[in-house]
mmCIF file of C-alpha atoms in Angstrom:
data_model
loop_
_atom_site.group_PDB
_atom_site.id
_atom_site.type_symbol
_atom_site.label_atom_id
_atom_site.label_comp_id
_atom_site.label_asym_id
_atom_site.label_seq_id
_atom_site.Cartn_x
_atom_site.Cartn_y
_atom_site.Cartn_z
ATOM 1 C CA UNK M 1 -6.871 -11.209 -11.714
ATOM 2 C CA UNK M 2 -3.187 -11.358 -12.123
ATOM 3 C CA UNK M 3 -2.480 -10.075 -8.575
ATOM 4 C CA UNK M 4 0.899 -11.138 -6.245
ATOM 5 C CA UNK M 5 -0.435 -10.606 -3.332
ATOM 6 C CA UNK M 6 0.634 -11.983 0.486
ATOM 7 C CA UNK M 7 -1.451 -13.679 2.451
ATOM 8 C CA UNK M 8 -2.598 -12.766 6.195
ATOM 9 C CA UNK M 9 -3.880 -14.436 8.319
ATOM 10 C CA UNK M 10 -8.135 -13.441 9.074
ATOM 11 C CA UNK M 11 -10.700 -12.307 6.823
ATOM 12 C CA UNK M 12 -11.863 -9.552 9.393
ATOM 13 C CA UNK M 13 -11.508 -5.691 8.219
ATOM 14 C CA UNK M 14 -8.537 -5.089 9.378
ATOM 15 C CA UNK M 15 -6.869 -8.080 8.107
ATOM 16 C CA UNK M 16 -7.764 -7.301 4.650
ATOM 17 C CA UNK M 17 -6.751 -3.701 5.362
ATOM 18 C CA UNK M 18 -3.188 -5.703 4.133
ATOM 19 C CA UNK M 19 -4.150 -7.977 1.257
ATOM 20 C CA UNK M 20 -5.596 -11.177 1.174
ATOM 21 C CA UNK M 21 -7.062 -12.292 3.753
ATOM 22 C CA UNK M 22 -6.788 -16.436 4.867
ATOM 23 C CA UNK M 23 -9.723 -17.432 6.902
ATOM 24 C CA UNK M 24 -9.104 -19.106 9.829
ATOM 25 C CA UNK M 25 -10.221 -22.425 9.850
ATOM 26 C CA UNK M 26 -7.423 -24.816 10.001
ATOM 27 C CA UNK M 27 -6.959 -25.894 6.453
ATOM 28 C CA UNK M 28 -3.728 -24.528 4.748
ATOM 29 C CA UNK M 29 -2.972 -25.230 1.233
ATOM 30 C CA UNK M 30 -0.676 -28.054 0.858
ATOM 31 C CA UNK M 31 -3.479 -30.404 3.489
ATOM 32 C CA UNK M 32 -5.044 -33.671 1.852
ATOM 33 C CA UNK M 33 -8.253 -31.954 2.494
ATOM 34 C CA UNK M 34 -9.592 -29.317 3.469
ATOM 35 C CA UNK M 35 -10.753 -25.619 1.809
ATOM 36 C CA UNK M 36 -8.437 -22.749 1.871
ATOM 37 C CA UNK M 37 -10.824 -19.956 2.223
ATOM 38 C CA UNK M 38 -9.293 -16.547 0.721
ATOM 39 C CA UNK M 39 -11.348 -12.867 0.945
ATOM 40 C CA UNK M 40 -9.934 -9.656 -0.396
ATOM 41 C CA UNK M 41 -11.679 -6.353 -1.437
ATOM 42 C CA UNK M 42 -13.505 -5.560 -4.185
ATOM 43 C CA UNK M 43 -13.646 -1.746 -3.654
ATOM 44 C CA UNK M 44 -11.474 -0.695 -1.372
ATOM 45 C CA UNK M 45 -8.260 -1.097 -0.254
ATOM 46 C CA UNK M 46 -6.450 -2.198 -3.431
ATOM 47 C CA UNK M 47 -9.667 -3.507 -5.015
ATOM 48 C CA UNK M 48 -7.841 -7.275 -4.950
ATOM 49 C CA UNK M 49 -10.360 -9.217 -5.263
ATOM 50 C CA UNK M 50 -12.633 -6.558 -7.992
ATOM 51 C CA UNK M 51 -12.516 -8.742 -11.093
ATOM 52 C CA UNK M 52 -13.367 -12.208 -9.447
ATOM 53 C CA UNK M 53 -16.913 -11.877 -11.814
ATOM 54 C CA UNK M 54 -14.617 -12.543 -14.413
ATOM 55 C CA UNK M 55 -12.789 -15.558 -13.667
ATOM 56 C CA UNK M 56 -14.621 -18.738 -15.554
ATOM 57 C CA UNK M 57 -15.149 -22.627 -14.890
ATOM 58 C CA UNK M 58 -11.282 -23.909 -15.194
ATOM 59 C CA UNK M 59 -9.168 -20.798 -15.328
ATOM 60 C CA UNK M 60 -6.142 -21.958 -13.048
ATOM 61 C CA UNK M 61 -4.057 -19.885 -9.848
ATOM 62 C CA UNK M 62 -1.595 -20.478 -7.766
ATOM 63 C CA UNK M 63 -1.044 -20.339 -4.362
ATOM 64 C CA UNK M 64 2.897 -20.807 -3.095
ATOM 65 C CA UNK M 65 3.907 -20.557 0.472
ATOM 66 C CA UNK M 66 7.160 -21.309 1.449
ATOM 67 C CA UNK M 67 7.811 -24.547 -0.218
ATOM 68 C CA UNK M 68 5.427 -25.455 -2.463
ATOM 69 C CA UNK M 69 3.596 -23.733 -5.161
ATOM 70 C CA UNK M 70 -0.303 -24.979 -5.505
ATOM 71 C CA UNK M 71 -2.184 -24.730 -8.526
ATOM 72 C CA UNK M 72 -6.367 -24.996 -8.350
ATOM 73 C CA UNK M 73 -8.395 -24.934 -11.135
ATOM 74 C CA UNK M 74 -12.300 -23.247 -10.676
ATOM 75 C CA UNK M 75 -15.158 -25.343 -11.105
ATOM 76 C CA UNK M 76 -17.807 -23.726 -10.084
ATOM 77 C CA UNK M 77 -19.473 -19.786 -9.546
ATOM 78 C CA UNK M 78 -21.841 -18.734 -7.148
ATOM 79 C CA UNK M 79 -23.026 -15.693 -5.872
ATOM 80 C CA UNK M 80 -24.622 -16.170 -2.657
ATOM 81 C CA UNK M 81 -26.100 -14.194 0.510
ATOM 82 C CA UNK M 82 -23.363 -13.293 3.588
ATOM 83 C CA UNK M 83 -25.025 -14.991 5.802
ATOM 84 C CA UNK M 84 -24.023 -18.288 3.534
ATOM 85 C CA UNK M 85 -21.093 -19.311 6.082
ATOM 86 C CA UNK M 86 -21.427 -22.840 4.494
ATOM 87 C CA UNK M 87 -19.206 -22.087 1.488
ATOM 88 C CA UNK M 88 -16.085 -22.005 3.595
ATOM 89 C CA UNK M 89 -16.818 -25.557 5.582
ATOM 90 C CA UNK M 90 -13.957 -28.303 3.944
ATOM 91 C CA UNK M 91 -14.829 -30.150 1.672
ATOM 92 C CA UNK M 92 -13.351 -33.245 2.481
ATOM 93 C CA UNK M 93 -10.990 -32.817 -0.870
ATOM 94 C CA UNK M 94 -8.111 -29.763 -1.377
ATOM 95 C CA UNK M 95 -9.851 -27.322 -2.231
ATOM 96 C CA UNK M 96 -10.056 -23.366 -2.135
ATOM 97 C CA UNK M 97 -12.137 -20.758 -2.414
ATOM 98 C CA UNK M 98 -12.309 -16.957 -3.254
ATOM 99 C CA UNK M 99 -14.788 -14.714 -1.863
ATOM 100 C CA UNK M 100 -15.820 -11.344 -2.091
ATOM 101 C CA UNK M 101 -18.267 -9.141 -2.232
ATOM 102 C CA UNK M 102 -20.968 -8.278 -4.853
ATOM 103 C CA UNK M 103 -21.562 -6.653 -7.105
ATOM 104 C CA UNK M 104 -18.776 -3.437 -7.100
ATOM 105 C CA UNK M 105 -19.742 -0.878 -4.695
ATOM 106 C CA UNK M 106 -23.120 -2.635 -4.189
ATOM 107 C CA UNK M 107 -22.047 -5.160 -1.973
ATOM 108 C CA UNK M 108 -25.189 -6.663 -0.838
ATOM 109 C CA UNK M 109 -24.060 -10.239 -1.838
ATOM 110 C CA UNK M 110 -20.938 -12.485 -2.362
ATOM 111 C CA UNK M 111 -19.512 -14.081 -5.298
ATOM 112 C CA UNK M 112 -17.905 -17.021 -4.218
ATOM 113 C CA UNK M 113 -14.882 -18.836 -6.673
ATOM 114 C CA UNK M 114 -14.517 -23.032 -5.930
ATOM 115 C CA UNK M 115 -11.174 -24.556 -6.829
ATOM 116 C CA UNK M 116 -10.122 -27.627 -7.256
ATOM 117 C CA UNK M 117 -6.319 -27.907 -6.048
ATOM 118 C CA UNK M 118 -5.044 -30.303 -9.233
ATOM 119 C CA UNK M 119 -1.077 -30.887 -7.716
#
């Protein structure tokens, strides 16, 4: 995606105007368990997650905090309904989930990228 963006707390409309939003589900990148759920718009406010559908299983991305850099590897990509909130649930292992509306400019579904932390 070639993104270098700050992550803001929250995933409501106002938070996503500022960039990538972290769903407030209690998970942090350095936790031993938990699902760091991140969302961003695909067709407004910078279109940050416009190209989520171009990612592939095995691709990697990083999340950098003040203390560490965490590497995640994509294990699955799904298109789901907007009501499928299970995608943000705790997985019992350190994971990250990237979420955006889908398809581009239609936004009737959600594209969800599931990734496992590998470091």
